[in-house]
Short mmCIF file of C-alpha atoms in Angstrom, two decimals:
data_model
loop_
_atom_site.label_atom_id
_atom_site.label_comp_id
_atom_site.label_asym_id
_atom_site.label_seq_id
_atom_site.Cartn_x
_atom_site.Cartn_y
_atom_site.Cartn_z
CA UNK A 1 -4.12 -20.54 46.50
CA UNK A 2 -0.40 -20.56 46.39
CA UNK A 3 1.25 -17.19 44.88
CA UNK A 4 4.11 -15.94 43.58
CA UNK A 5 5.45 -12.86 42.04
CA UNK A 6 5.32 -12.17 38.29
CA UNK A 7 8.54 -13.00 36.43
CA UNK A 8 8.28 -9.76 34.53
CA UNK A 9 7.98 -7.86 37.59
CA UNK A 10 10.22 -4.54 37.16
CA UNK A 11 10.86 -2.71 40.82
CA UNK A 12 12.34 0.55 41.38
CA UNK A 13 13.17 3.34 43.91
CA UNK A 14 10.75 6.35 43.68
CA UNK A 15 11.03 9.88 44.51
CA UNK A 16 9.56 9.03 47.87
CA UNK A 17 11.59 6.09 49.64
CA UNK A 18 8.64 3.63 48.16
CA UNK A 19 9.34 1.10 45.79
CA UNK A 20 7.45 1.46 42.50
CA UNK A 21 6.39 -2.26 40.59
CA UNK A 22 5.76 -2.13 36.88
CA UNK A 23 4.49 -5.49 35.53
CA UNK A 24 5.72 -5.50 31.57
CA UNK A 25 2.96 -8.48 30.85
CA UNK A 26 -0.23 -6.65 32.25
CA UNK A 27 1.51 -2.79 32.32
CA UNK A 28 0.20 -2.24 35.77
CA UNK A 29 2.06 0.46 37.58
CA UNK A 30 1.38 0.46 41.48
CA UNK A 31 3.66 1.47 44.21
CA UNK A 32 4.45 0.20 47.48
CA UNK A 33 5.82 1.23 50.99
CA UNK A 34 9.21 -0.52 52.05
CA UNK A 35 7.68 -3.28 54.46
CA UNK A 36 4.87 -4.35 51.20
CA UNK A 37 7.70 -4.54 48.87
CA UNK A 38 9.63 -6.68 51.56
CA UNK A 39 6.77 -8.49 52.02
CA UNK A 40 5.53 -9.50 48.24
CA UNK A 41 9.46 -10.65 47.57
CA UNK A 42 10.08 -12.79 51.21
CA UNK A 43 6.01 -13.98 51.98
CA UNK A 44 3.28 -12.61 49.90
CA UNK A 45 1.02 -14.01 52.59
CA UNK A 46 2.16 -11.12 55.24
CA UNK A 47 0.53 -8.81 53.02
CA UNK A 48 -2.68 -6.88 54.34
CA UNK A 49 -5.42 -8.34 52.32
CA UNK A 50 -6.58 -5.85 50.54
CA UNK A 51 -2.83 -5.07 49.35
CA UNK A 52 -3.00 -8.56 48.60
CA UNK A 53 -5.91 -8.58 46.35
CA UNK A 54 -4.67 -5.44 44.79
CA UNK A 55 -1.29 -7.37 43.63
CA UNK A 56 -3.42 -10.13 42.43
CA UNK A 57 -5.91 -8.29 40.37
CA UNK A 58 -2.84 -6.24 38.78
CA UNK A 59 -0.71 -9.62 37.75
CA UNK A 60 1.71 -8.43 40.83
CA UNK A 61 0.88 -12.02 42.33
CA UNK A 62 0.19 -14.73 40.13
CA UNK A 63 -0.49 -18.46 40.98
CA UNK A 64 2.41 -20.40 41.32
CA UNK A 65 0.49 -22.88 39.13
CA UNK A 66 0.74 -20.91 35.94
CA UNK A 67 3.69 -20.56 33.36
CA UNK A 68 4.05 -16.74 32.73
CA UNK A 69 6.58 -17.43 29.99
CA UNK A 70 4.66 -19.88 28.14
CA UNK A 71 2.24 -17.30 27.96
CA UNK A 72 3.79 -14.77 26.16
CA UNK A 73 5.45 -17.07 23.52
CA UNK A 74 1.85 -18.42 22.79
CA UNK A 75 1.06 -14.70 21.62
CA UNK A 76 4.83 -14.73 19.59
CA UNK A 77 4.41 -17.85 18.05
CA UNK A 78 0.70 -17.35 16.79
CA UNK A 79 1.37 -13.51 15.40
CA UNK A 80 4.89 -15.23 13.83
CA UNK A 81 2.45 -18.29 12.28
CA UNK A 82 -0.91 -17.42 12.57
CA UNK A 83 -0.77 -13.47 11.49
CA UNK A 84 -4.74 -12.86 10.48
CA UNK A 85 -2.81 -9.78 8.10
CA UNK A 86 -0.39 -10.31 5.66
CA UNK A 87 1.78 -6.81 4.81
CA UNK A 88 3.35 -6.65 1.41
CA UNK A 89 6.02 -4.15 1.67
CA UNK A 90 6.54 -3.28 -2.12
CA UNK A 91 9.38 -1.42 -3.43
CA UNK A 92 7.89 0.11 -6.80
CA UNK A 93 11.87 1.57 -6.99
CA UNK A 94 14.80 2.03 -5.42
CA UNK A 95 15.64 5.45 -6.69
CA UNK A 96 15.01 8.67 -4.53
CA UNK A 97 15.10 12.10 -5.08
CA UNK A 98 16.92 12.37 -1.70
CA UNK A 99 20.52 11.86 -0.12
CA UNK A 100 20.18 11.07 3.39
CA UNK A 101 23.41 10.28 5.15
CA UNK A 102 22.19 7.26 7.59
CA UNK A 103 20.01 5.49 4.54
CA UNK A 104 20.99 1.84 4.75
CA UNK A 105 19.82 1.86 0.97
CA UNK A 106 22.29 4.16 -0.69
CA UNK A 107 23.99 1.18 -1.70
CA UNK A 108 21.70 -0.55 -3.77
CA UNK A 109 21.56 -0.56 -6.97
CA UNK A 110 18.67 1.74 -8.83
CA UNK A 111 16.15 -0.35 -10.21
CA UNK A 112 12.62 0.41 -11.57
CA UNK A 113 9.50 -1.97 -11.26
CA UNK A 114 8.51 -2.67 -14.96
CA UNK A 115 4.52 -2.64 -15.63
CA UNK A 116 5.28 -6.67 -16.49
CA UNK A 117 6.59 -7.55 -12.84
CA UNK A 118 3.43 -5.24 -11.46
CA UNK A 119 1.08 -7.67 -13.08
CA UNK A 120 2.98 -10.75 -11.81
CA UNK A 121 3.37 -9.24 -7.80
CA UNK A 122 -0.53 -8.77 -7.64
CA UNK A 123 -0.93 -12.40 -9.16
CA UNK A 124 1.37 -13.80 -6.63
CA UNK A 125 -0.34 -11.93 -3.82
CA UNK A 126 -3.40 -13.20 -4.58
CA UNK A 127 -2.45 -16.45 -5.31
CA UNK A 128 -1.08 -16.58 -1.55
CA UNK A 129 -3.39 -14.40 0.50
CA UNK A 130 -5.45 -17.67 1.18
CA UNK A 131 -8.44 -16.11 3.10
CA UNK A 132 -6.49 -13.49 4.83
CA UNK A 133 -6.98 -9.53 4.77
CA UNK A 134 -3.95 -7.78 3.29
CA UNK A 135 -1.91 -4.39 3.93
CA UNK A 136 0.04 -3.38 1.15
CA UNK A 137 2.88 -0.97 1.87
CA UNK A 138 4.46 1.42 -0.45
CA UNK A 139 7.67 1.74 -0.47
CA UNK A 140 11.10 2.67 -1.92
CA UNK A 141 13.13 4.47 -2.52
CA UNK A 142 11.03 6.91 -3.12
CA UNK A 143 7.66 5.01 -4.11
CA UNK A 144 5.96 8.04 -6.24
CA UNK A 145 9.03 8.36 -8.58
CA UNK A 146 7.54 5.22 -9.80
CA UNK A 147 3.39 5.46 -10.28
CA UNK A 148 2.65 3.47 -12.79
CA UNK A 149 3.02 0.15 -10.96
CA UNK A 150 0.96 1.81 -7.85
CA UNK A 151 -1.75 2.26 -10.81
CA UNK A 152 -1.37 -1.72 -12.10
CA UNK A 153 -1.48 -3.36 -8.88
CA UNK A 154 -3.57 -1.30 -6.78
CA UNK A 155 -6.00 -1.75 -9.78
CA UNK A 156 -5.72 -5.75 -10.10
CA UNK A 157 -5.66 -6.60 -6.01
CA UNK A 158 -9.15 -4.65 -5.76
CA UNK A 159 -10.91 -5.86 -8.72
CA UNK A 160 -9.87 -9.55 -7.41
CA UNK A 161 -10.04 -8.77 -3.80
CA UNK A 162 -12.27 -6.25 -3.08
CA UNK A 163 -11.64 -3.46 -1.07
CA UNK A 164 -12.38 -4.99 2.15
CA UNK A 165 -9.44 -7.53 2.03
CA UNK A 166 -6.74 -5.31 0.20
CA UNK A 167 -5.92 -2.12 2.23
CA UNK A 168 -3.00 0.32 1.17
CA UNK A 169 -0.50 3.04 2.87
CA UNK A 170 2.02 4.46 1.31
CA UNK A 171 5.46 5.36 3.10
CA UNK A 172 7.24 8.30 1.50
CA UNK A 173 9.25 11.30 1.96
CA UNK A 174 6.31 13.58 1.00
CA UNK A 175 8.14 15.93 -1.57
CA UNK A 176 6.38 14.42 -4.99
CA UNK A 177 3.07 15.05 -3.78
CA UNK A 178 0.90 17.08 -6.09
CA UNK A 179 -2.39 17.67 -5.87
CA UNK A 180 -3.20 15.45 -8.48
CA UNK A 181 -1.57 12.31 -6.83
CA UNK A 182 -3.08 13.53 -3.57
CA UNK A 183 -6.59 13.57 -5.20
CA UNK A 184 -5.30 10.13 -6.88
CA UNK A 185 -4.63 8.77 -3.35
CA UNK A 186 -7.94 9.04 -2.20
CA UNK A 187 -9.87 7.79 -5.61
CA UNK A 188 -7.96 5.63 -7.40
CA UNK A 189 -5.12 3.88 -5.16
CA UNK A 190 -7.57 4.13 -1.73
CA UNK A 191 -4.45 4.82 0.24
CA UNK A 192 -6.19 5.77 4.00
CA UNK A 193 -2.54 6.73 5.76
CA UNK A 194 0.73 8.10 4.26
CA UNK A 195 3.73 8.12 6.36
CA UNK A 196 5.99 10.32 6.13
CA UNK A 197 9.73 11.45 7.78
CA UNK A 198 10.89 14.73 8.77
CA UNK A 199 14.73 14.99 10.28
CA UNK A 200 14.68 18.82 11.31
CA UNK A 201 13.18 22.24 10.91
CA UNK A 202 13.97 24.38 7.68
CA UNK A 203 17.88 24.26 6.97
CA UNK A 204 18.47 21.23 9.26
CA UNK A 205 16.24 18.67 6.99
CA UNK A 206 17.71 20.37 3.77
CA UNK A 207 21.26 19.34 5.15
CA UNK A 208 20.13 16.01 5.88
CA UNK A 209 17.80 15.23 3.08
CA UNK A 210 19.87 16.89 0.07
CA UNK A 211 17.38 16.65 -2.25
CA UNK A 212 18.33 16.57 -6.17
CA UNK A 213 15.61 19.12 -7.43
CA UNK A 214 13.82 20.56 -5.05
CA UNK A 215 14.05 24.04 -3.62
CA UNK A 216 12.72 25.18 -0.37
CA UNK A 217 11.78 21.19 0.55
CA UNK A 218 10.87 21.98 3.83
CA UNK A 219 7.78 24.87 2.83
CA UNK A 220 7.07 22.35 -0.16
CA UNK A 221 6.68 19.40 2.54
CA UNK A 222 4.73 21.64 4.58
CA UNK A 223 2.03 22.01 2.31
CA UNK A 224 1.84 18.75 1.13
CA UNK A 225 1.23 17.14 4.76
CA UNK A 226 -1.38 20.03 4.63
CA UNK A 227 -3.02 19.19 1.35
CA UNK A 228 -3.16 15.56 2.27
CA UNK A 229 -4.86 16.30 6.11
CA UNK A 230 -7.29 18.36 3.91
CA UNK A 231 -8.23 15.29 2.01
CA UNK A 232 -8.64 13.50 5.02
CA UNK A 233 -5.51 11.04 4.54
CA UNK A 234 -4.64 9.92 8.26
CA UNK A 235 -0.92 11.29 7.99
CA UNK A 236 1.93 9.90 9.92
CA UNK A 237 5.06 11.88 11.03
CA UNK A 238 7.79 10.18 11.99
CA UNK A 239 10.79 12.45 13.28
CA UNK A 240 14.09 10.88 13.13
CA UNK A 241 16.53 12.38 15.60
CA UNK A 242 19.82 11.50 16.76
CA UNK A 243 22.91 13.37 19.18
CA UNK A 244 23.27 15.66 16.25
CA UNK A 245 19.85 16.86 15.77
CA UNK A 246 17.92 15.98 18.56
CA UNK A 247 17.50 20.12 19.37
CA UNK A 248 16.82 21.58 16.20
CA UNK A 249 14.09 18.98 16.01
CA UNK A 250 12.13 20.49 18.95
CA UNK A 251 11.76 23.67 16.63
CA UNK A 252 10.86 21.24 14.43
CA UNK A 253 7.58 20.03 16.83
CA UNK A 254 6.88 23.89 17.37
CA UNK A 255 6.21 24.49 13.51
CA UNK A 256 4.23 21.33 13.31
CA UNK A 257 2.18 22.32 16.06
CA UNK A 258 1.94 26.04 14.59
CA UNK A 259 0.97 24.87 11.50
CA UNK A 260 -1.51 21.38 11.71
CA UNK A 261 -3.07 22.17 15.07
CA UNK A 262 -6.73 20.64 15.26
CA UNK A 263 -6.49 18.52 12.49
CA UNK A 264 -7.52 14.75 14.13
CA UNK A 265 -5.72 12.80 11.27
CA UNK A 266 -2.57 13.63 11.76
CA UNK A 267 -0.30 11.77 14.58
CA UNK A 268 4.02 12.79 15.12
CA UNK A 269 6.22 10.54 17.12
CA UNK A 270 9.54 10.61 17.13
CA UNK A 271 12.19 8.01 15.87
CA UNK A 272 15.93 7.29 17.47
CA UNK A 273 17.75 6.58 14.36
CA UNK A 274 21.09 5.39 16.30
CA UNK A 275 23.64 5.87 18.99
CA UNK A 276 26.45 7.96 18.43
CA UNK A 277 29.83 7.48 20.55
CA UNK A 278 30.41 4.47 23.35
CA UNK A 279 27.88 3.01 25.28
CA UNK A 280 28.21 4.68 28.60
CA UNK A 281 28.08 7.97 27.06
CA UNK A 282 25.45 7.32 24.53
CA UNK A 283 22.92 5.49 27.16
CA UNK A 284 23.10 8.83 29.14
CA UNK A 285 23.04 11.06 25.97
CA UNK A 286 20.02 8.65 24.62
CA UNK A 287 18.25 9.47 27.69
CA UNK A 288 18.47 13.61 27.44
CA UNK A 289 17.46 12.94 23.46
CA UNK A 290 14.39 10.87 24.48
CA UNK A 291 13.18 12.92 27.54
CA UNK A 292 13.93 16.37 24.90
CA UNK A 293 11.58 14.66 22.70
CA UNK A 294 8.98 13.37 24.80
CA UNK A 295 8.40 16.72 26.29
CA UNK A 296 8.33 18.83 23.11
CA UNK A 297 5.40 16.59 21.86
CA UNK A 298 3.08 16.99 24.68
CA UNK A 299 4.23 20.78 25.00
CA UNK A 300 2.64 21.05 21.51
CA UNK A 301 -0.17 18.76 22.40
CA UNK A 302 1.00 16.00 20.22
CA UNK A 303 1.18 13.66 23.15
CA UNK A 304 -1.06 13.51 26.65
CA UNK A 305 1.65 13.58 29.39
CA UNK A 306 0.44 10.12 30.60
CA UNK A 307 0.86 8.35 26.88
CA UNK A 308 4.49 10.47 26.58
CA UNK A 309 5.43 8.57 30.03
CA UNK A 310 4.65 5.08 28.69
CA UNK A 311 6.20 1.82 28.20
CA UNK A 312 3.96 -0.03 26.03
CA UNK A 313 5.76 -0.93 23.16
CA UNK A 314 3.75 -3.43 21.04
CA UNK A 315 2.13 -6.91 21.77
CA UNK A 316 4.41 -9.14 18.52
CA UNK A 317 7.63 -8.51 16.62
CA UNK A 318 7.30 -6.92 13.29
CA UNK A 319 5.87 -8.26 10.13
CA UNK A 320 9.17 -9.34 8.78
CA UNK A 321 8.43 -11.85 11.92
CA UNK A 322 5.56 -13.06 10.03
CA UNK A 323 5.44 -16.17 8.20
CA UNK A 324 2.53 -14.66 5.79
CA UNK A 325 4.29 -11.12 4.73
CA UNK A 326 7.23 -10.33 2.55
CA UNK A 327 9.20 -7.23 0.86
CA UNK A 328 8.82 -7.30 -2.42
CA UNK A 329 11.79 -5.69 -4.74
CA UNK A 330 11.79 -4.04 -8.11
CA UNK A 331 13.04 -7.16 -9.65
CA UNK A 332 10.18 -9.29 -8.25
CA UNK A 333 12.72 -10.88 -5.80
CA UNK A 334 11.27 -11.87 -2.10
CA UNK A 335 12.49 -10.26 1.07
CA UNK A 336 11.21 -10.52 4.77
CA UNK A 337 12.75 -6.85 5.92
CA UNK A 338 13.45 -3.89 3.89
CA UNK A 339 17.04 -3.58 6.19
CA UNK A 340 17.97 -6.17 4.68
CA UNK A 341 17.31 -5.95 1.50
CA UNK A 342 21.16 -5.07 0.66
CA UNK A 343 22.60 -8.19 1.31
CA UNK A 344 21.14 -10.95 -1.69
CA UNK A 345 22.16 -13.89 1.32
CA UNK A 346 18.93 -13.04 2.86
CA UNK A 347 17.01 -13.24 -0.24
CA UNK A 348 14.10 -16.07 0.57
CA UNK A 349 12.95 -16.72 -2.83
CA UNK A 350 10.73 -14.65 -5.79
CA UNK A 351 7.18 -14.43 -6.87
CA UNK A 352 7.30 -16.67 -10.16
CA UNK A 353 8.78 -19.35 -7.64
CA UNK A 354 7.64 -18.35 -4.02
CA UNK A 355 10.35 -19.47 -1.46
CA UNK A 356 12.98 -20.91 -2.47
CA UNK A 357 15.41 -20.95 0.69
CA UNK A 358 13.49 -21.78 3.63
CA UNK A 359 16.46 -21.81 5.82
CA UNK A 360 17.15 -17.65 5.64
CA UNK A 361 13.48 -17.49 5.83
CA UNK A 362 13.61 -19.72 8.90
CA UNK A 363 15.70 -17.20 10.39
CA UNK A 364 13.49 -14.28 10.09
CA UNK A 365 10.23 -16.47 11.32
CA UNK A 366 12.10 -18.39 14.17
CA UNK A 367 9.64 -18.70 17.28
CA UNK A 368 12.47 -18.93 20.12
CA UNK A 369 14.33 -16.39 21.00
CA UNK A 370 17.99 -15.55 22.14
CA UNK A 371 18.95 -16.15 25.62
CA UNK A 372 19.04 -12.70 26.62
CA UNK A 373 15.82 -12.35 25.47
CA UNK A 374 14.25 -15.14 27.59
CA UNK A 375 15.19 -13.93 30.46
CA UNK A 376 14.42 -9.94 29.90
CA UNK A 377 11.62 -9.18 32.37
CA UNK A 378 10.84 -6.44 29.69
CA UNK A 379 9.73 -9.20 27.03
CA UNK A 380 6.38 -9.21 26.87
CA UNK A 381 6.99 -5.33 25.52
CA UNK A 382 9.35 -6.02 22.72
CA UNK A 383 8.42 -9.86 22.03
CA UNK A 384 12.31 -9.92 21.40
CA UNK A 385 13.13 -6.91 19.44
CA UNK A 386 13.92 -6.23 15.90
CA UNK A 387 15.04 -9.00 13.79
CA UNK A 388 16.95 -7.49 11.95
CA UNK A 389 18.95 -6.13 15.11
CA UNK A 390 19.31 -9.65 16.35
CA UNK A 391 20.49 -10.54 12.58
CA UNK A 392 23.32 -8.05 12.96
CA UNK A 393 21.44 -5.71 9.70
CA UNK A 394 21.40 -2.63 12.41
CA UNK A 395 23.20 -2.18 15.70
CA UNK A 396 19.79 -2.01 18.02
CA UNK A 397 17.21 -4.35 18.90
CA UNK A 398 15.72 -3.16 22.29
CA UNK A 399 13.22 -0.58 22.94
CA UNK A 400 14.89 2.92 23.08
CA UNK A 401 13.36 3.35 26.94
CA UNK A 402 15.20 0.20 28.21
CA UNK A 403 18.52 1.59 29.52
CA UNK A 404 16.53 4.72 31.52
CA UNK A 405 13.35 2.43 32.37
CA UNK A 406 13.14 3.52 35.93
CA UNK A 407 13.12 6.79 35.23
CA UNK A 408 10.40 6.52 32.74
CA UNK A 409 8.13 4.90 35.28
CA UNK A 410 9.06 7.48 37.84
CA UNK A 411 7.76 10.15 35.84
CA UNK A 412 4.64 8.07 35.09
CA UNK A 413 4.09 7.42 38.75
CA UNK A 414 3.96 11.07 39.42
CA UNK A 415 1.62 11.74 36.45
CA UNK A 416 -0.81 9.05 38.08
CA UNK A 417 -0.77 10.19 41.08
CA UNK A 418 -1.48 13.66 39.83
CA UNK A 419 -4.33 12.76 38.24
CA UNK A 420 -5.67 10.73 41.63
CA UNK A 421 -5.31 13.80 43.22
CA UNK A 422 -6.81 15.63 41.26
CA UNK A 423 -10.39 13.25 40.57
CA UNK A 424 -10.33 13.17 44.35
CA UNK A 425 -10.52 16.95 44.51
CA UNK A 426 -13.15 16.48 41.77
CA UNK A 427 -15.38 13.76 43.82
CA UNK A 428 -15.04 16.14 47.25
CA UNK A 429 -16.02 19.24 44.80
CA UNK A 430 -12.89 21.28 46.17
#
């Protein structure tokens, strides 16, 4: 059988003077001395057999035969057309009680979903769910300064769907949550994972939140992630960081880990939010911010050391990518990405008329990809990035770990090989 190497083969130097191979379409990590590396790249059949078969059984070596890229834009194409999931992303407003600097919403106008559109948005989701399950997303805004819709259509999608096709989260800033709408949560909406964002420790998120009302946010957010882990809500914590913030938020990961250790519902990852300053310098400075991150988080036990070294991103775009799932505005108006939900251009239609402009929604469901894209050996991790990035609504579209990719795998390379020393120790009982 004729081989070949992969197409989304990624080499690099290690620490060592080997060459380390990370495969981006089966996330195999091996490395290599100088003359097997010289050897898979000029005449794979040099290789010592066993080498060989290694390669092989790790999607080093494929058959010559078989159309890598084809591959992975089978799996685009079918989560882009065939999602088995629709996600309704529904704004029930698009007021908040806080004043974050970097919102991309702050511009909207403030609207408020009446109790008349909340009857027609769980009519139309029904109407085009077909025989598909369903995620429905809440969203603003701030989603809980508007509860009355959550109430109508959380009420109407489970009496018509059942509660094994309708599923709900709820994304939110956390501050509105008493323990009656925790206790409602779990109940009435049957909301099984909350997200929520935190952009420093104590005085650092008050800066960058400026909340309207609320005093002491940060203790008040503190024991509402707390009241909703003790109602066994899975609870998401999403960090934002940036050049400006990036250090305050490892005191940040130290007070999370001080105050919800043990708790097995609860996951924190952090979020770059953008680049600050040219590219040279903020590619290097993106690197320190990750790195900063990734090692406060398994310092505190958030992350293993392996999973904090990683480079799996995700296996399809987004569900704005999706032909079967839409944001859904105040207004009733039809969206495919909340980023964009500032421009009315990118408006694709309304749910009294469904679509209505099939070429803007053409452009967020579009199965090829840009030419940079197609010939990324990091594709099958990204699937091409954000849409919305490629659309121009934000500035990135890559995976943060891109740029600094080599130095990623280095560090996962040692972890590995850590670990096989350490199992053989284990096996010889020394």
């Amino acid at each position: 059988m004729n081989l070949k190497p992969s197409i989304y083969n990624f080499y690099f130097d290690t620490d060592d003077g080997k060459m380390g191979v990370f495969n981006s379409l089966s996330k195999a990590l091996l490395e290599l001395d100088p003359n097997e590396y010289t050897d898979l790249i000029n005449d794979n059949t040099l290789l010592p057999a066993e080498i060989r078969e290694k390669l092989i059984e790790n999607s080093i070596l494929v058959p010559s035969i078989v159309n890598e890229h084809e591959k992975v834009n089978l799996v685009r194409t079918n989560g882009i057309l065939n999602a088995s999931e629709s996600v309704y992303r529904i704004f029930t407003t698009t007021d908040c009680n806080a004043r974050c600097f970097y919102c991309y919403e702050k511009n909207i106008e403030h609207q408020y979903m009446s109790g008349e559109i909340a009857d027609e948005v769980a009519r139309f989701i029904v109407e085009h769910l077909d025989n598909r399950s369903c995620l429905i997303q809440w969203f603003g805004g701030e989603p809980l300064m508007n509860t009355e819709v959550i109430d109508i259509i959380t009420d109407k999608l489970r009496k018509a769907l059942g509660d094994n096709r309708v599923h709900f989260m709820m994304i939110t800033n956390g501050s509105l949550i008493s323990e009656k709408i925790a206790d409602k949560m779990v109940e009435t909406w049957k909301i099984t994972r909350v997200q929520i964002s935190l952009d420093g420790a104590s005085e650092e998120y008050k800066k960058r939140k400026k909340y309207v009302s609320i005093e002491d946010a940060f203790n008040v957010l503190l024991n509402n992630i707390r009241m909703l882990l003790e109602k066994r809500i899975f609870v998401s914590i999403r960090i934002n960081y940036d050049a400006g913030n990036y250090k305050n938020v490892t005191e940040l990961i130290d007070i999370l880990a001080q105050n919800f250790k043990g708790y097995r519902n609860l996951h924190v990852y952090t979020y770059h939010i953008f680049k600050t300053g040219g590219k040279e310098v903020a590619d290097s400075l993106l690197k320190e911010e990750w790195f900063t991150m990734q090692g406060a988080l398994v310092k505190a036990g958030f992350l293993s050391p392996l999973d904090a070294s990683s480079l799996v991103i995700r296996k399809a775009q987004c569900f704005a990518c999706s032909s079967k799932s839409f944001v859904i505005m105040p207004d009733g108006s039809l969206y495919k990405c909340a980023l964009a939900t500032n421009d009315k251009q990118a408006c694709v239609g309304d749910i009294n008329a469904g679509i209505t402009d099939y070429s803007v929604f053409e452009k967020w469901c579009d199965t090829s990809l840009r030419a940079e894209c197609t010939e990324c050996l990091f594709l099958p991790l990204c699937q091409g990035g954000c849409r919305a990035g490629a659309l121009g609504y934000i500035s990135e579209h890559c995976f943060t770990q891109k740029e600094f990719a080599a130095d990623v795998l280095r560090e996962r390379l040692k972890i590995l090989k850590g670990k096989g020393d350490r199992d053989e120790r284990k096996r010889q009982g020394t």
